[in-house]
PDB file of C-alpha atoms in Angstrom:
ATOM      1  CA  UNK A 102       0.000   0.000   0.000  1.00 26.00           C
ATOM      2  CA  UNK A 103       1.753   3.136  -1.168  1.00 36.00           C
ATOM      3  CA  UNK A 104       1.727   6.135  -3.419  1.00 41.00           C
ATOM      4  CA  UNK A 105       3.935   5.640  -6.448  1.00 41.00           C
ATOM      5  CA  UNK A 106       5.087   8.332  -8.838  1.00 43.00           C
ATOM      6  CA  UNK A 107       6.188   8.273 -12.440  1.00 39.00           C
ATOM      7  CA  UNK A 108       7.650  11.023 -14.576  1.00 38.00           C
ATOM      8  CA  UNK A 109       7.926  12.077 -18.194  1.00 35.00           C
ATOM      9  CA  UNK A 110      10.084  15.122 -18.946  1.00 40.00           C
ATOM     10  CA  UNK A 111       9.549  16.650 -15.487  1.00 50.00           C
ATOM     11  CA  UNK A 112      10.671  16.281 -11.914  1.00 59.00           C
ATOM     12  CA  UNK A 113       8.869  13.576  -9.958  1.00 63.00           C
ATOM     13  CA  UNK A 114       6.137  14.850  -7.632  1.00 74.00           C
ATOM     14  CA  UNK A 115       6.493  15.988  -4.058  1.00 73.00           C
ATOM     15  CA  UNK A 116       4.278  14.110  -1.597  1.00 72.00           C
ATOM     16  CA  UNK A 117       3.057  15.039   1.883  1.00 70.00           C
ATOM     17  CA  UNK A 118       0.483  13.323   4.072  1.00 63.00           C
ATOM     18  CA  UNK A 119      -0.905  14.275   7.468  1.00 59.00           C
ATOM     19  CA  UNK A 120      -1.984  10.667   8.043  1.00 58.00           C
ATOM     20  CA  UNK A 121       0.035   7.497   7.324  1.00 58.00           C
ATOM     21  CA  UNK A 122      -0.134   6.814   3.613  1.00 53.00           C
ATOM     22  CA  UNK A 123      -0.591   3.134   4.478  1.00 54.00           C
ATOM     23  CA  UNK A 124      -4.096   4.054   5.666  1.00 55.00           C
ATOM     24  CA  UNK A 125      -5.103   4.768   2.092  1.00 51.00           C
ATOM     25  CA  UNK A 126      -5.583   1.062   1.316  1.00 54.00           C
ATOM     26  CA  UNK A 127      -5.210   1.827  -2.377  1.00 75.00           C
ATOM     27  CA  UNK A 128      -2.332   2.092  -4.824  1.00 86.00           C
ATOM     28  CA  UNK A 129      -2.295   5.356  -6.759  1.00 90.00           C
ATOM     29  CA  UNK A 130       0.282   6.043  -9.462  1.00 92.00           C
ATOM     30  CA  UNK A 131       1.090   9.492 -10.841  1.00 94.00           C
ATOM     31  CA  UNK A 132       2.540  10.599 -14.152  1.00 94.00           C
ATOM     32  CA  UNK A 133       3.639  14.205 -14.648  1.00 92.00           C
ATOM     33  CA  UNK A 134       4.337  15.219 -18.233  1.00 89.00           C
ATOM     34  CA  UNK A 135       5.183  18.523 -19.955  1.00 89.00           C
ATOM     35  CA  UNK A 136       4.108  17.807 -23.523  1.00 88.00           C
ATOM     36  CA  UNK A 137       5.675  20.974 -25.044  1.00 81.00           C
ATOM     37  CA  UNK A 138       2.620  21.409 -27.192  1.00 75.00           C
ATOM     38  CA  UNK A 139       3.524  24.725 -28.918  1.00 62.00           C
ATOM     39  CA  UNK A 140       6.471  23.008 -30.600  1.00 54.00           C
ATOM     40  CA  UNK A 141       4.120  20.988 -32.798  1.00 56.00           C
ATOM     41  CA  UNK A 142       2.850  22.118 -36.200  1.00 64.00           C
ATOM     42  CA  UNK A 143      -0.935  22.654 -36.436  1.00 63.00           C
ATOM     43  CA  UNK A 144      -1.538  19.839 -38.914  1.00 64.00           C
ATOM     44  CA  UNK A 145       0.069  17.339 -36.543  1.00 80.00           C
ATOM     45  CA  UNK A 146      -2.016  18.211 -33.450  1.00 86.00           C
ATOM     46  CA  UNK A 147      -4.217  15.117 -33.679  1.00 88.00           C
ATOM     47  CA  UNK A 148      -1.244  12.828 -34.174  1.00 88.00           C
ATOM     48  CA  UNK A 149       0.558  14.337 -31.199  1.00 90.00           C
ATOM     49  CA  UNK A 150      -2.489  14.049 -28.933  1.00 93.00           C
ATOM     50  CA  UNK A 151      -2.823  10.394 -29.915  1.00 93.00           C
ATOM     51  CA  UNK A 152       0.818   9.806 -29.002  1.00 93.00           C
ATOM     52  CA  UNK A 153       0.366  11.570 -25.660  1.00 94.00           C
ATOM     53  CA  UNK A 154      -2.711   9.466 -24.923  1.00 97.00           C
ATOM     54  CA  UNK A 155      -0.782   6.282 -25.703  1.00 96.00           C
ATOM     55  CA  UNK A 156       2.001   7.342 -23.319  1.00 95.00           C
ATOM     56  CA  UNK A 157      -0.502   8.037 -20.543  1.00 97.00           C
ATOM     57  CA  UNK A 158      -2.315   4.738 -21.026  1.00 97.00           C
ATOM     58  CA  UNK A 159       0.936   2.814 -21.470  1.00 96.00           C
ATOM     59  CA  UNK A 160       2.275   4.134 -18.175  1.00 95.00           C
ATOM     60  CA  UNK A 161      -0.650   2.479 -16.365  1.00 95.00           C
ATOM     61  CA  UNK A 162      -0.915   5.548 -14.147  1.00 95.00           C
ATOM     62  CA  UNK A 163      -3.970   6.435 -12.079  1.00 95.00           C
ATOM     63  CA  UNK A 164      -3.451  10.188 -12.340  1.00 96.00           C
ATOM     64  CA  UNK A 165      -1.855  12.146 -15.204  1.00 97.00           C
ATOM     65  CA  UNK A 166      -0.775  15.715 -14.491  1.00 96.00           C
ATOM     66  CA  UNK A 167      -0.054  17.579 -17.741  1.00 94.00           C
ATOM     67  CA  UNK A 168       1.589  20.885 -18.643  1.00 92.00           C
ATOM     68  CA  UNK A 169       1.464  22.949 -21.872  1.00 90.00           C
ATOM     69  CA  UNK A 170      -1.576  21.290 -23.405  1.00 90.00           C
ATOM     70  CA  UNK A 171      -2.523  24.764 -24.617  1.00 86.00           C
ATOM     71  CA  UNK A 172      -6.304  24.339 -24.641  1.00 88.00           C
ATOM     72  CA  UNK A 173      -6.270  20.749 -25.899  1.00 92.00           C
ATOM     73  CA  UNK A 174      -7.404  19.232 -22.591  1.00 94.00           C
ATOM     74  CA  UNK A 175     -10.844  18.160 -23.826  1.00 94.00           C
ATOM     75  CA  UNK A 176      -9.361  16.753 -27.027  1.00 94.00           C
ATOM     76  CA  UNK A 177      -6.854  14.702 -25.055  1.00 96.00           C
ATOM     77  CA  UNK A 178      -9.645  13.361 -22.864  1.00 97.00           C
ATOM     78  CA  UNK A 179     -11.418  12.148 -26.006  1.00 97.00           C
ATOM     79  CA  UNK A 180      -8.286  10.325 -27.132  1.00 97.00           C
ATOM     80  CA  UNK A 181      -7.884   8.743 -23.694  1.00 98.00           C
ATOM     81  CA  UNK A 182     -11.508   7.647 -23.809  1.00 97.00           C
ATOM     82  CA  UNK A 183     -10.956   6.105 -27.239  1.00 97.00           C
ATOM     83  CA  UNK A 184      -8.186   3.929 -25.798  1.00 98.00           C
ATOM     84  CA  UNK A 185      -9.863   3.155 -22.459  1.00 97.00           C
ATOM     85  CA  UNK A 186     -13.599   3.883 -22.782  1.00 97.00           C
ATOM     86  CA  UNK A 187     -15.131   5.313 -19.642  1.00 96.00           C
ATOM     87  CA  UNK A 188     -11.931   5.042 -17.614  1.00 97.00           C
ATOM     88  CA  UNK A 189     -10.765   8.655 -17.504  1.00 97.00           C
ATOM     89  CA  UNK A 190     -12.112  11.820 -15.909  1.00 95.00           C
ATOM     90  CA  UNK A 191     -10.803  15.377 -16.078  1.00 95.00           C
ATOM     91  CA  UNK A 192     -11.131  18.013 -13.398  1.00 93.00           C
ATOM     92  CA  UNK A 193     -12.797  20.931 -15.200  1.00 91.00           C
ATOM     93  CA  UNK A 194     -10.518  23.895 -15.716  1.00 91.00           C
ATOM     94  CA  UNK A 195      -7.384  21.814 -15.196  1.00 93.00           C
ATOM     95  CA  UNK A 196      -4.984  19.580 -17.097  1.00 95.00           C
ATOM     96  CA  UNK A 197      -5.311  16.869 -14.444  1.00 96.00           C
ATOM     97  CA  UNK A 198      -6.746  13.522 -15.552  1.00 97.00           C
ATOM     98  CA  UNK A 199      -7.615  10.557 -13.327  1.00 97.00           C
ATOM     99  CA  UNK A 200      -9.301   7.180 -13.165  1.00 96.00           C
ATOM    100  CA  UNK A 201     -10.837   8.170  -9.824  1.00 93.00           C
ATOM    101  CA  UNK A 202     -13.758  10.432  -8.880  1.00 91.00           C
ATOM    102  CA  UNK A 203     -12.481  13.973  -8.463  1.00 92.00           C
ATOM    103  CA  UNK A 204     -13.169  17.617  -9.123  1.00 91.00           C
ATOM    104  CA  UNK A 205     -11.432  20.948  -9.531  1.00 92.00           C
ATOM    105  CA  UNK A 206     -10.320  22.600  -6.309  1.00 91.00           C
ATOM    106  CA  UNK A 207      -8.534  25.574  -7.867  1.00 90.00           C
ATOM    107  CA  UNK A 208      -7.529  26.917 -11.280  1.00 89.00           C
ATOM    108  CA  UNK A 209      -5.504  30.087 -11.824  1.00 82.00           C
ATOM    109  CA  UNK A 210      -7.052  30.540 -15.238  1.00 73.00           C
ATOM    110  CA  UNK A 211      -3.658  30.679 -16.939  1.00 67.00           C
ATOM    111  CA  UNK A 212      -2.855  26.973 -16.535  1.00 75.00           C
ATOM    112  CA  UNK A 213       0.189  27.637 -14.378  1.00 84.00           C
ATOM    113  CA  UNK A 214      -1.392  26.523 -11.109  1.00 90.00           C
ATOM    114  CA  UNK A 215      -4.250  24.075 -10.637  1.00 93.00           C
ATOM    115  CA  UNK A 216      -5.513  21.732  -7.963  1.00 94.00           C
ATOM    116  CA  UNK A 217      -7.950  18.833  -7.882  1.00 95.00           C
ATOM    117  CA  UNK A 218      -9.410  16.677  -5.116  1.00 94.00           C
ATOM    118  CA  UNK A 219      -9.334  12.900  -5.596  1.00 93.00           C
ATOM    119  CA  UNK A 220     -11.538  10.559  -3.597  1.00 90.00           C
ATOM    120  CA  UNK A 221     -10.057   7.136  -2.910  1.00 89.00           C
ATOM    121  CA  UNK A 222     -12.051   3.947  -2.389  1.00 86.00           C
ATOM    122  CA  UNK A 223     -11.226   4.269   1.316  1.00 83.00           C
ATOM    123  CA  UNK A 224     -12.884   7.692   1.409  1.00 86.00           C
ATOM    124  CA  UNK A 225      -9.558   9.488   1.912  1.00 85.00           C
ATOM    125  CA  UNK A 226      -9.003  12.704   0.006  1.00 89.00           C
ATOM    126  CA  UNK A 227      -5.880  13.404  -2.060  1.00 93.00           C
ATOM    127  CA  UNK A 228      -5.164  16.930  -3.233  1.00 94.00           C
ATOM    128  CA  UNK A 229      -3.215  16.953  -6.506  1.00 95.00           C
ATOM    129  CA  UNK A 230      -1.515  20.237  -7.381  1.00 94.00           C
ATOM    130  CA  UNK A 231      -0.297  20.959 -10.904  1.00 94.00           C
ATOM    131  CA  UNK A 232       2.388  23.657 -10.812  1.00 91.00           C
ATOM    132  CA  UNK A 233       4.321  25.171 -13.719  1.00 88.00           C
ATOM    133  CA  UNK A 234       6.968  27.505 -12.345  1.00 83.00           C
ATOM    134  CA  UNK A 235       8.260  30.427 -14.373  1.00 73.00           C
ATOM    135  CA  UNK A 236      11.274  29.468 -16.550  1.00 68.00           C
ATOM    136  CA  UNK A 237      12.941  32.794 -17.363  1.00 62.00           C
ATOM    137  CA  UNK A 238      16.386  33.505 -15.927  1.00 61.00           C
ATOM    138  CA  UNK A 239      16.689  29.735 -15.764  1.00 68.00           C
ATOM    139  CA  UNK A 240      19.281  28.838 -13.147  1.00 68.00           C
ATOM    140  CA  UNK A 241      21.155  26.345 -15.326  1.00 71.00           C
ATOM    141  CA  UNK A 242      21.469  28.858 -18.158  1.00 69.00           C
ATOM    142  CA  UNK A 243      22.768  31.481 -15.739  1.00 67.00           C
ATOM    143  CA  UNK A 244      25.381  29.017 -14.512  1.00 71.00           C
ATOM    144  CA  UNK A 245      26.441  28.209 -18.078  1.00 70.00           C
ATOM    145  CA  UNK A 246      26.715  31.873 -18.946  1.00 67.00           C
ATOM    146  CA  UNK A 247      28.888  32.386 -15.893  1.00 66.00           C
ATOM    147  CA  UNK A 248      31.169  29.511 -16.873  1.00 67.00           C
ATOM    148  CA  UNK A 249      31.405  30.685 -20.492  1.00 66.00           C
ATOM    149  CA  UNK A 250      32.416  34.174 -19.544  1.00 62.00           C
ATOM    150  CA  UNK A 251      30.687  36.411 -22.132  1.00 50.00           C
ATOM    151  CA  UNK A 252      34.000  37.768 -23.383  1.00 41.00           C
ATOM    152  CA  UNK A 253      35.479  36.239 -26.534  1.00 42.00           C
ATOM    153  CA  UNK A 254      33.319  33.134 -26.473  1.00 42.00           C
ATOM    154  CA  UNK A 255      35.997  31.074 -24.793  1.00 42.00           C
ATOM    155  CA  UNK A 256      35.047  29.126 -21.723  1.00 42.00           C
ATOM    156  CA  UNK A 257      36.003  30.751 -18.458  1.00 44.00           C
ATOM    157  CA  UNK A 258      38.830  29.081 -16.551  1.00 40.00           C
ATOM    158  CA  UNK A 259      37.018  29.125 -13.235  1.00 39.00           C
ATOM    159  CA  UNK A 260      34.993  26.078 -12.220  1.00 40.00           C
ATOM    160  CA  UNK A 261      33.032  27.784  -9.467  1.00 43.00           C
ATOM    161  CA  UNK A 262      29.667  29.470  -9.871  1.00 46.00           C
ATOM    162  CA  UNK A 263      29.161  32.865  -8.211  1.00 45.00           C
ATOM    163  CA  UNK A 264      27.096  32.821  -5.060  1.00 43.00           C
ATOM    164  CA  UNK A 265      24.302  34.962  -6.475  1.00 43.00           C
ATOM    165  CA  UNK A 266      23.812  32.503  -9.353  1.00 47.00           C
ATOM    166  CA  UNK A 267      23.739  29.523  -7.002  1.00 44.00           C
ATOM    167  CA  UNK A 268      20.913  31.150  -5.116  1.00 45.00           C
ATOM    168  CA  UNK A 269      18.671  32.486  -7.871  1.00 46.00           C
ATOM    169  CA  UNK A 270      15.112  31.562  -7.043  1.00 41.00           C
ATOM    170  CA  UNK A 271      11.704  31.115  -8.585  1.00 39.00           C
ATOM    171  CA  UNK A 272      10.275  32.966  -5.635  1.00 35.00           C
ATOM    172  CA  UNK A 273      11.741  36.362  -4.885  1.00 34.00           C
ATOM    173  CA  UNK A 274      13.097  39.186  -6.977  1.00 34.00           C
ATOM    174  CA  UNK A 275      14.033  37.115 -10.033  1.00 37.00           C
ATOM    175  CA  UNK A 276      10.768  35.291 -10.618  1.00 34.00           C
ATOM    176  CA  UNK A 277       8.071  36.619  -8.342  1.00 31.00           C
ATOM    177  CA  UNK A 278       7.409  39.784 -10.345  1.00 30.00           C
ATOM    178  CA  UNK A 279       6.305  37.831 -13.427  1.00 34.00           C
ATOM    179  CA  UNK A 280       2.981  36.520 -12.146  1.00 41.00           C
ATOM    180  CA  UNK A 281       1.658  35.513  -8.772  1.00 44.00           C
ATOM    181  CA  UNK A 282       0.709  32.056 -10.040  1.00 45.00           C
ATOM    182  CA  UNK A 283       4.182  30.833 -10.923  1.00 59.00           C
ATOM    183  CA  UNK A 284       5.923  30.500  -7.550  1.00 72.00           C
ATOM    184  CA  UNK A 285       6.434  27.578  -5.162  1.00 77.00           C
ATOM    185  CA  UNK A 286       4.774  29.592  -2.398  1.00 78.00           C
ATOM    186  CA  UNK A 287       1.454  29.520  -4.270  1.00 82.00           C
ATOM    187  CA  UNK A 288       1.520  25.736  -4.570  1.00 85.00           C
ATOM    188  CA  UNK A 289       2.309  25.491  -0.866  1.00 86.00           C
ATOM    189  CA  UNK A 290      -0.650  27.714  -0.014  1.00 87.00           C
ATOM    190  CA  UNK A 291      -2.937  25.254  -1.804  1.00 89.00           C
ATOM    191  CA  UNK A 292      -1.253  22.396   0.015  1.00 90.00           C
ATOM    192  CA  UNK A 293      -1.628  24.015   3.435  1.00 88.00           C
ATOM    193  CA  UNK A 294      -5.342  24.603   2.850  1.00 87.00           C
ATOM    194  CA  UNK A 295      -6.194  20.931   3.360  1.00 87.00           C
ATOM    195  CA  UNK A 296      -5.495  18.300   5.994  1.00 86.00           C
ATOM    196  CA  UNK A 297      -5.009  15.395   3.624  1.00 86.00           C
ATOM    197  CA  UNK A 298      -2.501  13.677   1.388  1.00 90.00           C
ATOM    198  CA  UNK A 299      -1.002  16.231  -0.999  1.00 93.00           C
ATOM    199  CA  UNK A 300       0.894  15.571  -4.232  1.00 94.00           C
ATOM    200  CA  UNK A 301       2.583  18.505  -5.985  1.00 94.00           C
ATOM    201  CA  UNK A 302       3.537  17.639  -9.550  1.00 93.00           C
ATOM    202  CA  UNK A 303       4.404  19.641 -12.625  1.00 91.00           C
ATOM    203  CA  UNK A 304       7.198  21.394 -14.448  1.00 87.00           C
ATOM    204  CA  UNK A 305       9.298  23.145 -11.817  1.00 85.00           C
ATOM    205  CA  UNK A 306      11.830  24.583 -14.299  1.00 80.00           C
ATOM    206  CA  UNK A 307      14.472  24.217 -11.635  1.00 78.00           C
ATOM    207  CA  UNK A 308      16.588  21.218 -10.608  1.00 82.00           C
ATOM    208  CA  UNK A 309      16.599  19.816  -7.095  1.00 86.00           C
ATOM    209  CA  UNK A 310      19.262  20.425  -4.464  1.00 87.00           C
ATOM    210  CA  UNK A 311      19.001  16.692  -3.754  1.00 93.00           C
ATOM    211  CA  UNK A 312      20.463  16.054  -7.224  1.00 92.00           C
ATOM    212  CA  UNK A 313      22.979  18.900  -7.302  1.00 87.00           C
ATOM    213  CA  UNK A 314      24.652  17.893  -4.057  1.00 89.00           C
ATOM    214  CA  UNK A 315      28.223  18.157  -2.773  1.00 89.00           C
ATOM    215  CA  UNK A 316      28.579  14.411  -3.245  1.00 94.00           C
ATOM    216  CA  UNK A 317      27.474  14.699  -6.864  1.00 93.00           C
ATOM    217  CA  UNK A 318      29.931  17.558  -7.409  1.00 88.00           C
ATOM    218  CA  UNK A 319      32.742  15.284  -6.191  1.00 92.00           C
ATOM    219  CA  UNK A 320      31.674  11.980  -7.782  1.00 95.00           C
ATOM    220  CA  UNK A 321      29.048  12.648 -10.468  1.00 93.00           C
ATOM    221  CA  UNK A 322      29.318  13.065 -14.222  1.00 90.00           C
ATOM    222  CA  UNK A 323      29.440  16.352 -16.105  1.00 86.00           C
ATOM    223  CA  UNK A 324      25.878  17.350 -17.037  1.00 83.00           C
ATOM    224  CA  UNK A 325      27.110  19.584 -19.892  1.00 78.00           C
ATOM    225  CA  UNK A 326      28.353  17.152 -22.516  1.00 72.00           C
ATOM    226  CA  UNK A 327      31.402  18.368 -24.420  1.00 68.00           C
ATOM    227  CA  UNK A 328      31.998  21.502 -22.373  1.00 69.00           C
ATOM    228  CA  UNK A 329      35.586  22.052 -21.167  1.00 67.00           C
ATOM    229  CA  UNK A 330      34.316  23.251 -17.785  1.00 72.00           C
ATOM    230  CA  UNK A 331      32.055  20.744 -15.990  1.00 77.00           C
ATOM    231  CA  UNK A 332      28.521  21.604 -14.984  1.00 80.00           C
ATOM    232  CA  UNK A 333      28.011  19.613 -11.788  1.00 83.00           C
ATOM    233  CA  UNK A 334      28.380  22.122  -8.963  1.00 80.00           C
ATOM    234  CA  UNK A 335      26.520  21.675  -5.705  1.00 82.00           C
ATOM    235  CA  UNK A 336      23.621  24.143  -5.776  1.00 79.00           C
ATOM    236  CA  UNK A 337      21.088  24.721  -2.991  1.00 77.00           C
ATOM    237  CA  UNK A 338      18.153  25.329  -5.324  1.00 78.00           C
ATOM    238  CA  UNK A 339      15.555  27.197  -3.266  1.00 74.00           C
ATOM    239  CA  UNK A 340      12.407  25.686  -4.781  1.00 80.00           C
ATOM    240  CA  UNK A 341      13.196  22.118  -3.739  1.00 85.00           C
ATOM    241  CA  UNK A 342      14.567  23.282  -0.387  1.00 84.00           C
ATOM    242  CA  UNK A 343      11.337  25.139   0.297  1.00 84.00           C
ATOM    243  CA  UNK A 344       9.268  22.035  -0.486  1.00 88.00           C
ATOM    244  CA  UNK A 345      11.464  19.923   1.778  1.00 91.00           C
ATOM    245  CA  UNK A 346      11.256  22.450   4.616  1.00 89.00           C
ATOM    246  CA  UNK A 347       7.458  22.244   4.514  1.00 89.00           C
ATOM    247  CA  UNK A 348       7.378  18.486   4.992  1.00 91.00           C
ATOM    248  CA  UNK A 349       7.232  17.250   1.398  1.00 92.00           C
ATOM    249  CA  UNK A 350       9.137  14.172   0.259  1.00 92.00           C
ATOM    250  CA  UNK A 351      10.792  14.088  -3.155  1.00 92.00           C
ATOM    251  CA  UNK A 352       9.320  11.004  -4.860  1.00 90.00           C
ATOM    252  CA  UNK A 353      12.365  10.388  -7.058  1.00 90.00           C
ATOM    253  CA  UNK A 354      14.787  10.479  -4.133  1.00 92.00           C
ATOM    254  CA  UNK A 355      12.551   8.203  -2.071  1.00 91.00           C
ATOM    255  CA  UNK A 356      12.733   5.557  -4.800  1.00 90.00           C
ATOM    256  CA  UNK A 357      16.355   6.253  -5.816  1.00 93.00           C
ATOM    257  CA  UNK A 358      18.264   7.711  -2.840  1.00 95.00           C
ATOM    258  CA  UNK A 359      21.700   7.579  -4.539  1.00 97.00           C
ATOM    259  CA  UNK A 360      22.019  10.822  -6.524  1.00 96.00           C
ATOM    260  CA  UNK A 361      25.274   9.736  -8.210  1.00 96.00           C
ATOM    261  CA  UNK A 362      23.922   6.453  -9.610  1.00 95.00           C
ATOM    262  CA  UNK A 363      20.497   7.964 -10.324  1.00 93.00           C
ATOM    263  CA  UNK A 364      21.084  11.698 -10.898  1.00 89.00           C
ATOM    264  CA  UNK A 365      17.490  12.532 -11.776  1.00 81.00           C
ATOM    265  CA  UNK A 366      18.390  14.758 -14.721  1.00 75.00           C
ATOM    266  CA  UNK A 367      15.004  15.726 -16.114  1.00 65.00           C
ATOM    267  CA  UNK A 368      16.240  18.861 -17.825  1.00 60.00           C
ATOM    268  CA  UNK A 369      18.598  19.487 -20.745  1.00 55.00           C
ATOM    269  CA  UNK A 370      21.126  22.308 -20.464  1.00 52.00           C
ATOM    270  CA  UNK A 371      21.229  24.686 -23.410  1.00 51.00           C
ATOM    271  CA  UNK A 372      24.172  24.010 -25.718  1.00 50.00           C
ATOM    272  CA  UNK A 373      26.253  26.763 -27.234  1.00 49.00           C
ATOM    273  CA  UNK A 374      26.769  26.020 -30.933  1.00 45.00           C
ATOM    274  CA  UNK A 375      29.845  28.242 -31.328  1.00 45.00           C
ATOM    275  CA  UNK A 376      33.127  26.873 -32.644  1.00 38.00           C
ATOM    276  CA  UNK A 377      34.627  26.226 -29.222  1.00 37.00           C
ATOM    277  CA  UNK A 378      32.033  23.510 -28.453  1.00 41.00           C
ATOM    278  CA  UNK A 379      31.423  20.780 -31.006  1.00 39.00           C
ATOM    279  CA  UNK A 380      28.073  19.071 -30.298  1.00 36.00           C
ATOM    280  CA  UNK A 381      27.241  15.998 -32.356  1.00 36.00           C
TER     281      UNK A 381
END
């Protein structure tokens, strides 16, 4: 008896429960998936939705939390229903799909923060929060820019990352001014509003400090393939630290506690295509 989590293209969910999860008496699996819908050409929308539906069904998940569907939520539900008739529900106003009875608990209207309430067979409630944190001034890009130098295009000799780059945050002066619905604090407010099991899933646009640890810096592989200066510094990313400080467990690290063997890299650093870095 447990809550399991699965991931496609995003960080695994954070999970918090006021009561022992073993009391749920039901296995619930989660898939969180940023489908990058705007990258698709209009004539291929149907084909892409069919592929997404096959991924969701093939994962055998109970709950699918999606980002960047761009208004195609109802269409995706139809494709899910075509593969598994009558199995799937969607919380209105959200991109959260489930095989359980549930309804919308909150929707920001801009698809960057949503919440739904699931009802388990045991009668327990599970609040599922779909969060898409603001990506601009992306921490990894800032670190790469620091390492590159911005002078003649040559890579900087230093291997350290300035303190202010290590501590850029999605809540605070760098990200908070964009919109009130794109910060970790907003997801936590929805989590604190209920006394039940809470799962926060989505596209956090920021790695986890549990991955970018001092041990990984010493023993892990370079995340920036081909670059003469390694990208593997220990970084105390504030979003994941905030979630941890409020009692949430990182699902990926619960399943795979060794960050060197299982680094949890669910993001791709941007690659500079200039002559100093040859990317195949």
